Coordinates of C-alpha atoms in Angstrom, one line a residue:
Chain Q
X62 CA 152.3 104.5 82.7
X63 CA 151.1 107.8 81.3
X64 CA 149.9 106.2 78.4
X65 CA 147.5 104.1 80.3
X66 CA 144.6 106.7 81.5
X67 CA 144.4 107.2 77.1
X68 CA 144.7 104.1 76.3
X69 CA 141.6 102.7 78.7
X70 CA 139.7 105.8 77.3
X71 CA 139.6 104.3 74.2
X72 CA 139.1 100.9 74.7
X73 CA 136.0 102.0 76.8
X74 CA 135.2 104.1 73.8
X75 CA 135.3 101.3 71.6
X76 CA 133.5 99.0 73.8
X77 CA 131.0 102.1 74.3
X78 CA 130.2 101.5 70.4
X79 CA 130.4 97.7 70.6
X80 CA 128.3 97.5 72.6
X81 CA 125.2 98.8 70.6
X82 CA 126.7 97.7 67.2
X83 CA 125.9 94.0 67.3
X84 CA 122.4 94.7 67.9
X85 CA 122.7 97.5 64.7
X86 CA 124.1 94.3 62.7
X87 CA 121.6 91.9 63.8
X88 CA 118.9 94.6 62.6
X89 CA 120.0 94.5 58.8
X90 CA 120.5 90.8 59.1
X91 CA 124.4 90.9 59.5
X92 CA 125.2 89.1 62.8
X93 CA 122.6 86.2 63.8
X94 CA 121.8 86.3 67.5
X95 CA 124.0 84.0 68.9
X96 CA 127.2 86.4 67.1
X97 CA 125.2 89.4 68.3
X98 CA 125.1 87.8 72.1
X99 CA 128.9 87.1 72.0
X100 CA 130.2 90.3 70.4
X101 CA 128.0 92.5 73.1
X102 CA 129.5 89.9 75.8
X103 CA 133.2 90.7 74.8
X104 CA 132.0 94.4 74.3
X105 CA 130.6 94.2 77.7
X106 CA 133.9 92.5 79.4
X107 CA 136.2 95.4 77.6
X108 CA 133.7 98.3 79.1
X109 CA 134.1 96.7 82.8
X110 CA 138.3 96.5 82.7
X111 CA 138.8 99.4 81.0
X112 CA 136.4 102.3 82.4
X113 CA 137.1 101.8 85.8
X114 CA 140.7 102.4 85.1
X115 CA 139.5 106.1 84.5
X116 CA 136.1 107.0 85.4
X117 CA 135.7 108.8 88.6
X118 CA 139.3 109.5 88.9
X119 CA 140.5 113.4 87.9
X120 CA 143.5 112.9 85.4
X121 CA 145.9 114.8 87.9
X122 CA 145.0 112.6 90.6
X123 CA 145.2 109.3 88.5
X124 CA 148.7 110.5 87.4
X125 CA 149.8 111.5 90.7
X126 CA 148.9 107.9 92.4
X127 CA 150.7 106.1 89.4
X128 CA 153.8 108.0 90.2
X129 CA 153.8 107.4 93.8
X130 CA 153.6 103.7 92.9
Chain W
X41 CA 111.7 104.6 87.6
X42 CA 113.5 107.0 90.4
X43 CA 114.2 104.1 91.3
X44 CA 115.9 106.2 92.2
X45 CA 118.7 105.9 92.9
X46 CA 122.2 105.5 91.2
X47 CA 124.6 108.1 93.7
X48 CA 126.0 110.9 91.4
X49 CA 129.3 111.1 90.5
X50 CA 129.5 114.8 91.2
X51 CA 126.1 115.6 92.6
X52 CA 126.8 115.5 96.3
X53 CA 123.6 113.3 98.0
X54 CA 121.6 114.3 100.3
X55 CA 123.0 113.8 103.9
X56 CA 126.6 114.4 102.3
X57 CA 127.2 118.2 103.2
X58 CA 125.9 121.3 103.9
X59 CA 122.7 119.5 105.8
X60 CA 121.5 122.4 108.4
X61 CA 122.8 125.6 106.1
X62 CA 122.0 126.9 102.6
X63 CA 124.6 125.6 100.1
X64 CA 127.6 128.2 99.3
X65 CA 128.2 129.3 95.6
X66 CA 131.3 127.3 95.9
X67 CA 129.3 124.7 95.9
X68 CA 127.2 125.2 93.2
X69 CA 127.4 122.5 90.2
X70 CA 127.0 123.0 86.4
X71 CA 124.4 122.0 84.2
X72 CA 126.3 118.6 83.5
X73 CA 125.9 117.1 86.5
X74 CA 122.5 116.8 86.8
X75 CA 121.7 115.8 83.4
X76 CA 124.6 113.0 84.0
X77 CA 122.9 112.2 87.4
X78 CA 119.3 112.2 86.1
X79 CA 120.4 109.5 82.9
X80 CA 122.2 107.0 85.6
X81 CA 119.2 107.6 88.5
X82 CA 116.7 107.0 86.0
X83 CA 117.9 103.8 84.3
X84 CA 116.7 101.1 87.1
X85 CA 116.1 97.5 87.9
X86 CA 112.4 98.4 88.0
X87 CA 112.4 99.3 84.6
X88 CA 112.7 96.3 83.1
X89 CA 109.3 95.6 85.5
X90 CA 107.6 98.5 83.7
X91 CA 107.9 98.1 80.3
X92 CA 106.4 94.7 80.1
X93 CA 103.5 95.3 82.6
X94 CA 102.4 98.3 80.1
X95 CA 101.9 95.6 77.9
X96 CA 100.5 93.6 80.6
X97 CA 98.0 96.4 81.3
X98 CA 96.8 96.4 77.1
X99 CA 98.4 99.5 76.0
X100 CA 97.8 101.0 72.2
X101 CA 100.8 101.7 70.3
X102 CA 99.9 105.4 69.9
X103 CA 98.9 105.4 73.8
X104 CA 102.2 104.5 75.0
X105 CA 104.6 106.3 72.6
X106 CA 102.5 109.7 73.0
X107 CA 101.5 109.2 76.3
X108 CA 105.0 109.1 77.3
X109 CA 105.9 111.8 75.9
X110 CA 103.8 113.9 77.0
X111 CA 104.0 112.8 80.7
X112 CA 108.0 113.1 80.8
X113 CA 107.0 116.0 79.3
X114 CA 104.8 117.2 82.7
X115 CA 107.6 116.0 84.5
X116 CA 110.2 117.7 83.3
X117 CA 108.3 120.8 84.0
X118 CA 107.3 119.5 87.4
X119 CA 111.4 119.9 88.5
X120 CA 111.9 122.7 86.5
X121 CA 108.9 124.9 87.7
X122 CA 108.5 123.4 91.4
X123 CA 111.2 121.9 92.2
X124 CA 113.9 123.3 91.2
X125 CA 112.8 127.3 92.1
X126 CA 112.5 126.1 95.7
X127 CA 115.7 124.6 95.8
X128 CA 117.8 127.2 94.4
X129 CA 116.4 130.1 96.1
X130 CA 116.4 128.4 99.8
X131 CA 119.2 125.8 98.8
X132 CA 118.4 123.8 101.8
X133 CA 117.8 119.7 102.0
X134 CA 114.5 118.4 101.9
X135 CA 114.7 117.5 105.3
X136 CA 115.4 120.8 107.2
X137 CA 113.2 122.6 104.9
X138 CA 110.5 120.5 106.4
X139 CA 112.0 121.0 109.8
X140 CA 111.7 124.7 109.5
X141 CA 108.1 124.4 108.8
X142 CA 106.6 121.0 110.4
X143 CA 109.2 120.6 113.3
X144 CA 111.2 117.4 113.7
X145 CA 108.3 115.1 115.3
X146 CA 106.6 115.4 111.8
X147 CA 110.0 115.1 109.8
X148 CA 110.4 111.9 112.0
X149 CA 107.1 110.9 110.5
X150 CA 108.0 112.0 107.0
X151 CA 111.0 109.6 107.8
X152 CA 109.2 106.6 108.5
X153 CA 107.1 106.9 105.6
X154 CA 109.4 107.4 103.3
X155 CA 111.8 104.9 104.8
X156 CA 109.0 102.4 104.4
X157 CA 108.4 103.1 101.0
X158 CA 112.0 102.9 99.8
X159 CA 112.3 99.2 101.5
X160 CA 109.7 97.9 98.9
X161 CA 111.0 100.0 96.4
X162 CA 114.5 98.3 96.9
X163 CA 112.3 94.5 97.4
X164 CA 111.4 95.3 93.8
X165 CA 114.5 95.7 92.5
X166 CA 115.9 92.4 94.7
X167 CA 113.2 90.7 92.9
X168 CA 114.3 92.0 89.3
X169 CA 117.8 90.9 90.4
X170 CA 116.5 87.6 91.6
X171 CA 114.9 86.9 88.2
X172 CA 118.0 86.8 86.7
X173 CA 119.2 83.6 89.2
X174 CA 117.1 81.8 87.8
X175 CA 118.1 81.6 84.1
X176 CA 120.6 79.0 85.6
X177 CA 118.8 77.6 88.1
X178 CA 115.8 76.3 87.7
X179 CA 113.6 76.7 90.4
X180 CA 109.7 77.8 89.6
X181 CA 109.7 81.8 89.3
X182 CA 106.5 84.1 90.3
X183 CA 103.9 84.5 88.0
X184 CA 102.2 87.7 87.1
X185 CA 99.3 87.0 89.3
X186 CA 101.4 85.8 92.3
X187 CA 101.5 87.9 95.0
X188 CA 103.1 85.4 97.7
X189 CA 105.9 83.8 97.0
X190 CA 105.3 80.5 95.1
X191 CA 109.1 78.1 95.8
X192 CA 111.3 77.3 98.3
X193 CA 113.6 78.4 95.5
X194 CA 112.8 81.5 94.8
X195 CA 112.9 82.6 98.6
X196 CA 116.3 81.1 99.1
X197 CA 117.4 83.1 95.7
X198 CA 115.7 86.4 97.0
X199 CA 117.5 85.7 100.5
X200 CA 121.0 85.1 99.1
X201 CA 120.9 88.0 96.7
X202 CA 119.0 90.3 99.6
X203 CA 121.4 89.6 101.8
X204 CA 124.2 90.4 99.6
X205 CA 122.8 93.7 98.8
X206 CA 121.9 94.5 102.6
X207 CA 125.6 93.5 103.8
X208 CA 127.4 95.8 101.0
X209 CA 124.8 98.7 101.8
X210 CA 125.6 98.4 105.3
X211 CA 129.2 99.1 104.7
X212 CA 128.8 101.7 102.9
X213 CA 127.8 101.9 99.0
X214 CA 130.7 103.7 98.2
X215 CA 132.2 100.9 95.8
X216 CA 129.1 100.4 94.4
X217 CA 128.2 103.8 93.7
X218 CA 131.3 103.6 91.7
X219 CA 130.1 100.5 89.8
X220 CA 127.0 102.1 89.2
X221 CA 128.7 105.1 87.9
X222 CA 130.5 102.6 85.0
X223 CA 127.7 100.8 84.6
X224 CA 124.9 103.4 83.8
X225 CA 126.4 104.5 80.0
X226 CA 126.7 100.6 79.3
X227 CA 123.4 99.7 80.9
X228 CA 121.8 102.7 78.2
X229 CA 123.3 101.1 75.2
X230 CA 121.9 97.5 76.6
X231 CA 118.7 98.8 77.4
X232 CA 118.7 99.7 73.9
X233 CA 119.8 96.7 72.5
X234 CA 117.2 95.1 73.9
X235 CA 114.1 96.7 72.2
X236 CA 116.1 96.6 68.5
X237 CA 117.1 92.8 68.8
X238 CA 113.5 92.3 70.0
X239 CA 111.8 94.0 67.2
X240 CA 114.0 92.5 65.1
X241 CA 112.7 89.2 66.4
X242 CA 109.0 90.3 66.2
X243 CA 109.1 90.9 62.8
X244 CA 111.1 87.9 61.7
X245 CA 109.2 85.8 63.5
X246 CA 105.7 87.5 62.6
X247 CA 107.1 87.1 58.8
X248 CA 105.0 90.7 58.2
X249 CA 107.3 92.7 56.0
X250 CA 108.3 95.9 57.3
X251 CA 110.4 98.2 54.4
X252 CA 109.3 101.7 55.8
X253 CA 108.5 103.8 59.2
X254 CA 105.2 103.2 58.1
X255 CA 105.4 99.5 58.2
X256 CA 106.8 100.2 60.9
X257 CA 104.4 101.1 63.1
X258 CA 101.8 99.4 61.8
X259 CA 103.7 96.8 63.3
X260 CA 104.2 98.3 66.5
X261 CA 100.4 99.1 66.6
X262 CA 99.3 95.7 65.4
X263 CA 102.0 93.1 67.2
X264 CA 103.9 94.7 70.0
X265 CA 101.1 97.1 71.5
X266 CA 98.0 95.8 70.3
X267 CA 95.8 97.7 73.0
X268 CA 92.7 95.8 73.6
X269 CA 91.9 93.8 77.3
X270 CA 94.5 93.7 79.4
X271 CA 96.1 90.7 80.7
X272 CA 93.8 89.0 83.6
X273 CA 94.3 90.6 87.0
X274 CA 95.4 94.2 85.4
X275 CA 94.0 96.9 84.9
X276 CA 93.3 98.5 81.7
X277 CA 95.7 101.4 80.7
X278 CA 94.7 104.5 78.2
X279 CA 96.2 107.4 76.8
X280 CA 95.9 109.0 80.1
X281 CA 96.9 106.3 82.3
X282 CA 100.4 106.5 80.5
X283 CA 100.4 109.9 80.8
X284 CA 99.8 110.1 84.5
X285 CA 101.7 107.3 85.4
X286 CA 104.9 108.8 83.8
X287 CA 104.5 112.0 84.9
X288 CA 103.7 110.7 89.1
X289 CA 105.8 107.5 88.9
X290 CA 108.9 110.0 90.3
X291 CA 106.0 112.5 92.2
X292 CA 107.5 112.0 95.7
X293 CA 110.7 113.5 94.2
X294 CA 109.6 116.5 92.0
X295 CA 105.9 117.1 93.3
X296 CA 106.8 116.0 96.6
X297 CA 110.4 117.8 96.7
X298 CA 112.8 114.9 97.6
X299 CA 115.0 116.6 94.7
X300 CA 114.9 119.7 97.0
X301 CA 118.3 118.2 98.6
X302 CA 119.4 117.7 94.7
X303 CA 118.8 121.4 92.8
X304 CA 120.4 123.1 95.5
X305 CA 123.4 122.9 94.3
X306 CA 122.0 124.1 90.9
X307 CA 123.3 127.6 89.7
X308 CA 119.9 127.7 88.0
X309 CA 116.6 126.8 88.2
X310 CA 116.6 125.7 84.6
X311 CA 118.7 123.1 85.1
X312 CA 116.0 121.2 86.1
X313 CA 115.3 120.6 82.6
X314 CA 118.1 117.8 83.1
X315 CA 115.9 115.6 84.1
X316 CA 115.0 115.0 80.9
X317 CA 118.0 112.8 80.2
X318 CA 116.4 110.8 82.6
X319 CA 113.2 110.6 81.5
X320 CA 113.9 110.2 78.2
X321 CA 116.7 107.6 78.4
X322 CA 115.0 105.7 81.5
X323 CA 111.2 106.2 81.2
X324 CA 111.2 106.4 77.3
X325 CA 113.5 104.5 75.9
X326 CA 113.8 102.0 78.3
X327 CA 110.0 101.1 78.9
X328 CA 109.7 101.0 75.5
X329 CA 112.4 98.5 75.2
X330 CA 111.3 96.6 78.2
X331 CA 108.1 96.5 76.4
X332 CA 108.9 95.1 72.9
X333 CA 111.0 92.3 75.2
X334 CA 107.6 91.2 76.8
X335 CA 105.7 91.5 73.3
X336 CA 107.7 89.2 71.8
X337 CA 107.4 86.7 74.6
X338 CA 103.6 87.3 74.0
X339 CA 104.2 86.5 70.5
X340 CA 105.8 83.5 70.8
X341 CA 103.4 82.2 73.8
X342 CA 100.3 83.8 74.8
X343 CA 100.4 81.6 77.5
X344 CA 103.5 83.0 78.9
X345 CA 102.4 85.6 80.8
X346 CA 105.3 86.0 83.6
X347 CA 106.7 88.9 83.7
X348 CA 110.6 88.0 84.5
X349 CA 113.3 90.5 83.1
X350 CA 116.0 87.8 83.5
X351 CA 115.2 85.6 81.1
X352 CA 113.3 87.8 79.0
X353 CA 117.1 89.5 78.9
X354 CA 118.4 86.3 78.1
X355 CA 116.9 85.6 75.2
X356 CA 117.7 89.3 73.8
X357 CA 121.4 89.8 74.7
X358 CA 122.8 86.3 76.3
X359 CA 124.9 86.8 79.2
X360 CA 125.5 90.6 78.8
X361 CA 121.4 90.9 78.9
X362 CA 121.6 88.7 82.3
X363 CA 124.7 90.9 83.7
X364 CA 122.3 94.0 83.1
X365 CA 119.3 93.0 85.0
X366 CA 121.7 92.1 87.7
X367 CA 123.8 95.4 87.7
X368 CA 120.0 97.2 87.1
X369 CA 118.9 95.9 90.2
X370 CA 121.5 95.9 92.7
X371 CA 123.1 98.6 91.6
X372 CA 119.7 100.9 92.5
X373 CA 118.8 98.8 95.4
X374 CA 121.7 99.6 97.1
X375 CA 121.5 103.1 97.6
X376 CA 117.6 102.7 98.0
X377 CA 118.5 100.5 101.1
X378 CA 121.3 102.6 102.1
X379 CA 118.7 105.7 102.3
X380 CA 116.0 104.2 103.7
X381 CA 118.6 103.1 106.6
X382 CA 119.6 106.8 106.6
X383 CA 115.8 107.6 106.9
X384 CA 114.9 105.7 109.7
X385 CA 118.4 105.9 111.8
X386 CA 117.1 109.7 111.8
X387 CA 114.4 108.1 114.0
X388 CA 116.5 106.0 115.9
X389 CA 120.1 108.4 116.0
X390 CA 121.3 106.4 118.9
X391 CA 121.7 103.0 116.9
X392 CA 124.7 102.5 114.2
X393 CA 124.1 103.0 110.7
X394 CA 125.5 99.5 110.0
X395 CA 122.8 97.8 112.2
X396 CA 120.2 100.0 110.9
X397 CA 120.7 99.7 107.3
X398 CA 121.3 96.0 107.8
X399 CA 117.9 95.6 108.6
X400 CA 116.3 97.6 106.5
X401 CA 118.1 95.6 103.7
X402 CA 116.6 92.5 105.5
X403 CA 113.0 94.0 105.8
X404 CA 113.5 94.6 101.7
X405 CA 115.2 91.1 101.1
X406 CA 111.5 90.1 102.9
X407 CA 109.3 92.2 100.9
X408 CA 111.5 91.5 97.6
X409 CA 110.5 87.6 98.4
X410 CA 106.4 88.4 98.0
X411 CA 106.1 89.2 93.8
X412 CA 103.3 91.4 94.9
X413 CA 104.9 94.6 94.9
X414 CA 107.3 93.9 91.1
X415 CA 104.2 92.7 90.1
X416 CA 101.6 95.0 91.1
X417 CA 104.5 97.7 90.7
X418 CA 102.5 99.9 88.4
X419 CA 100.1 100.9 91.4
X420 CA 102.8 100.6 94.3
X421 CA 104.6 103.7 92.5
X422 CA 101.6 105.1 92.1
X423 CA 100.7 104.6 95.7
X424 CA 104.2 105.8 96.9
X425 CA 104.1 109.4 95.1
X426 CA 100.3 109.9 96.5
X427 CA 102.1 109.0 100.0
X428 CA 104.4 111.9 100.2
X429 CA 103.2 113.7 97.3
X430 CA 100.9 115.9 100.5
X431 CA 104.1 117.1 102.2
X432 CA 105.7 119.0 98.5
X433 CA 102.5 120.8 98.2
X434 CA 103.1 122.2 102.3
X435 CA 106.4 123.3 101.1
X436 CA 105.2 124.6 97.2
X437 CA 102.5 126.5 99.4
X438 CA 104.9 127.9 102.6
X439 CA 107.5 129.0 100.0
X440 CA 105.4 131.0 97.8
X441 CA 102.3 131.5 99.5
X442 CA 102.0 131.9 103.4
X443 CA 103.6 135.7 103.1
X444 CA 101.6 136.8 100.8
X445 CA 98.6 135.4 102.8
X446 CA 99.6 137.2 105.2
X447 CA 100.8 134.2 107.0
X448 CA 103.9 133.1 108.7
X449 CA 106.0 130.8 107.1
X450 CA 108.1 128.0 108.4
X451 CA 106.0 128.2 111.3
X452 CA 107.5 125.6 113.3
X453 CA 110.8 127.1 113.5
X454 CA 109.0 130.7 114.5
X455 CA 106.8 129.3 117.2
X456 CA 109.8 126.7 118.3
X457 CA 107.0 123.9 117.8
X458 CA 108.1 120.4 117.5
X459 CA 105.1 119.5 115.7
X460 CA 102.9 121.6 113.1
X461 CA 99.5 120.6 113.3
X462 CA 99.1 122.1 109.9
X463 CA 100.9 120.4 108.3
X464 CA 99.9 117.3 109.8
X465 CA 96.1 118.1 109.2
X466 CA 97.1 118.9 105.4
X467 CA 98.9 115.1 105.0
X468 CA 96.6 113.0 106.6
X469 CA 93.6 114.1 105.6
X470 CA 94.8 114.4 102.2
X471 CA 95.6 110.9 102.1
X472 CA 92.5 109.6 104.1
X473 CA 90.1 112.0 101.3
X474 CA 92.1 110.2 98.5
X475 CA 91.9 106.8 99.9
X476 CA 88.2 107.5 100.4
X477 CA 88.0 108.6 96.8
X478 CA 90.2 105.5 95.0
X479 CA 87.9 102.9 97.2
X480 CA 84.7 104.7 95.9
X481 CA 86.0 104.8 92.4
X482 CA 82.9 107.1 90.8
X483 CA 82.2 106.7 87.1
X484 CA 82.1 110.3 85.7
X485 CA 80.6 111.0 82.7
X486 CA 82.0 107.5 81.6
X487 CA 85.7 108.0 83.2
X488 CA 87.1 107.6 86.1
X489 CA 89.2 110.2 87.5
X490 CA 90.0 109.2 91.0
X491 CA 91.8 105.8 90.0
X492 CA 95.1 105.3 92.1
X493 CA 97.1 107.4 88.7
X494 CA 95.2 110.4 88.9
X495 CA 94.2 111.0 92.3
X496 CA 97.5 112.7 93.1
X497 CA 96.5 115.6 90.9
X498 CA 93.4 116.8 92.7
X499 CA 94.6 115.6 95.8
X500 CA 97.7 118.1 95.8
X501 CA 95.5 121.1 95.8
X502 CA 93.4 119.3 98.8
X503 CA 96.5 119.1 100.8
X504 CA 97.6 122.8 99.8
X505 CA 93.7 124.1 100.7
X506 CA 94.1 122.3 104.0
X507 CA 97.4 123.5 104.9
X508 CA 96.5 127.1 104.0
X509 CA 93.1 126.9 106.3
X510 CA 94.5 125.3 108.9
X511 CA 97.7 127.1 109.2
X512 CA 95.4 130.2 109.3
X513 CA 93.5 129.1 112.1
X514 CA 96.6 127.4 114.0
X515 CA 98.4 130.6 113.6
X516 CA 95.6 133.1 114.7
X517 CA 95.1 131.0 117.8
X518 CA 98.9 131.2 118.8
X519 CA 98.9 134.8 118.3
X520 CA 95.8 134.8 120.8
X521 CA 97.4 132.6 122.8
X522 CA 100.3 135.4 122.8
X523 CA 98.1 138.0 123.6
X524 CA 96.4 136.5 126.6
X525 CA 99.9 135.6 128.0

């Protein structure tokens, strides 16, 4: 499961960025709002499963609770 | 605002550790912390309140985009070069810095106050989250004007969400400082997200074509902050009401040296220049946002003059917009409630912390019902720095000045009092010659300078006069007293 603490890193980093890039699209006219409110929903849903996974927990610590399990 | 209150990740919070000695070098945090700290404390329910009453209040473009500035300017500066000195040189909480020099009678005073304050702080932020409720359900929501509450529906929505917050803080906020922690980079990018899908709208909808930054903020000047009157029942807000308001919406925390218990576990006094993550990102950026959110609804409907972030979310950024309001609010009212429990169970030690929080999140869940203080939030801040704004200038002027006055300091520890009367003297009367001065209002010279924003200013160097004169006199009569003995 080592591969998990990176993997949720980027998925929050993507969410991170789509979260903000609907609204960017809807600015120069290429989302209309109701895209823009859905993609910052699923955005939104991917930030709040993934960052929990590694926020607030130190990497050694994270590792050393997934081994124990 | 400081609304204060998302708990650090790293920055340990006040009552954590290290309460009655200075903090150890081991202790000491990097610059980081704080400026991650300042950018989650900062970004608050109450925010989305204070944007749109700007608006509200008939702000000028240039007004509010300057005068923010330069008062997150001023208050930057007010952590770096008051706060922050203090608390890395004596490294010592708020709380048994004021010990040392007012005795614990006052401190239990302090307590109350600011216990007091922090339960309608966190009634705000229930209300914020409340607004939100009632996307879905529809129940009729307080207007700008209301200061009661107006529905049977709206109390029962403040009650239910109140009471969940109060239950949660009463067990202990630790999971929810965790979800605040998650949420505060997401709640940034939301925040923002708001203002560019809502200037978007504007323009569209106003059909003024807008190709440069000039157009720009020509639009800005002429359809999102227009200046002029304000809305009725507000009061007017210029240049320097802007200013002021940003630069003493947080007072009781720099000015008044809450953050004392923060920056001592700062390596350096500079790094209370992290606060401007903060201040930029939650009092800039944010407002601003807010703002263009409540402009719009202008635009669409002069009529519509509620201020109500949930819906005004809504309509920006659909459910994400409504999960942000929520997560804004509860996620600062929490720990508000959670300190103002901590504040008064210093006044009561003998009763649990689980009782005592619970009904301090019950006496916000009440006050969170009345719309007077969301809607009348601009002068309830105001009114809360000027409250314990008096007892940072004691401690600015015992630090730095009482020595070299030839004075004792901490003067309550020295003489074993349980009570300073100087520093008493110095708060009260500060207050009671500032409340004097608001009621009278004068017009100077076509301004007036004592409004609720600006009386903190002169009213700091009241409270430091009084403290120096009367610590002077208190002291030379205990040394008399001394002698005769």
């Amino acid at each position: 499961m080592n591969w998990l603490r990176p993997a949720s890193q980027l998925l929050s980093l993507l969410s991170f960025v789509g979260t903000i890039v609907p609204a960017v699209l809807y600015v120069y006219g290429l989302l209309n709002l109701d895209q823009t409110k859905s993609w910052t929903l699923v955005a939104t849903v991917v930030w709040f499963a993934a960052t929990p996974c590694w926020m607030d927990r130190p990497a050694e610590k994270a590792n050393a609770s997934k081994e124990m399990t | 605002m400081q609304s204060e209150m998302t708990p650090a990740k790293e920055v340990p919070q006040p009552g954590s550790e290290f309460e009655r000695e200075p903090v150890p070098r081991s202790a000491w945090l990097g610059f980081g912390s704080f400026v991650g700290m300042f950018a989650g404390e900062h970004t608050a329910g109450t925010e989305l309140m204070i944007g749109p009453l700007f608006v509200a209040a008939g702000v000028s473009a240039f007004d509010v985009v300057v005068g923010l500035l330069l008062g997150n300017i001023l208050a930057v500066l007010s952590w770096t070069l008051m706060t922050a000195p203090i608390a890395t040189r004596a490294r010592l909480t708020l709380y048994y810095q004021l010990e040392k020099i007012c005795g614990p009678a006052l401190v239990n005073c302090y307590n109350l106050a600011n216990g007091v304050m922090f339960c309608f702080l966190a009634g705000a932020m229930v209300t914020v989250s409340a607004t939100a409720v009632g996307v879905w359900i529809k129940f009729p929501m307080p207007g700008l004007g209301d200061l009661l509450p107006n529905s049977v529906g709206w109390v029962v929505t403040v009650a239910l969400v109140g009471l969940m917050i109060s239950v949660v803080a009463a067990f202990g906020y630790q999971t929810v400082a965790r979800v605040a922690n998650v949420a505060a980079p997401w709640m940034l990018l939301v925040f923002l997200a708001f203002g560019m899908i809502g200037l978007r709208q504007a323009i569209v909808e106003s059909k003024v074509p807008v190709a440069s930054l000039s157009d720009l903020w020509h639009f800005c000047c002429t359809y999102i902050w227009k200046g002029g009157d304000p809305l009725p029942g507000q009061i007017k807000f210029t240049f320097w009401h802007v200013t002021f308001f940003a630069w003493f919406c947080n007072m009781a925390v720099h000015i008044g040296m809450s953050d004392l218990s923060v920056f001592r576990f700062a390596r350096h006094s500079w790094y209370g220049v992290a606060s401007a993550s903060g201040m930029f990102l939650g009092h800039y950026m944010a407002w601003l946002c807010a703002s263009i959110l409540y402009a719009l609804q202008l635009h669409r409907n002069p009529h519509d003059i509620d201020v109500l972030p949930g819906p005004m979310a809504y309509q920006a950024c659909g459910l994400a917009g409504i999960i942000c309001v929520i997560m804004a609010g509860w996620t600062t009212a929490n720990p508000t409630i959670y300190r103002a429990g901590l504040a008064f169970q210093a006044i009561v030690p003998k009763v649990s912390r689980f009782k005592v929080t619970l009904a301090t999140g019950i006496l916000a869940t009440i006050a969170g019902a009345f719309p007077l203080v969301a809607m009348k939030l601009l002068q309830f801040v105001a009114l809360y720095g000027l409250i314990l704004m008096p007892m940072g200038a004691v401690i600015f002027v015992d630090f730095w000045l009482m020595r070299r006055l030839g004075l004792r300091e901490n003067y309550a520890e020295y003489s074993g009092r349980r009570w300073n009367s100087a520093a008493a003297i110095a708060w009260v009367a500060t207050l009671a010659i500032c409340v004097v001065l608001v009621c009278l209002d004068p017009v100077i010279a076509g301004i007036r300078p004592f409004q609720i924003y600006f009386v903190s200013l002169p009213g700091w160097f009241v409270a430091a006069a009084l403290y120096i004169v009367c610590s002077a006199v208190i002291q030379r009569q205990g040394i008399q007293r001394g002698n005769n003995s």
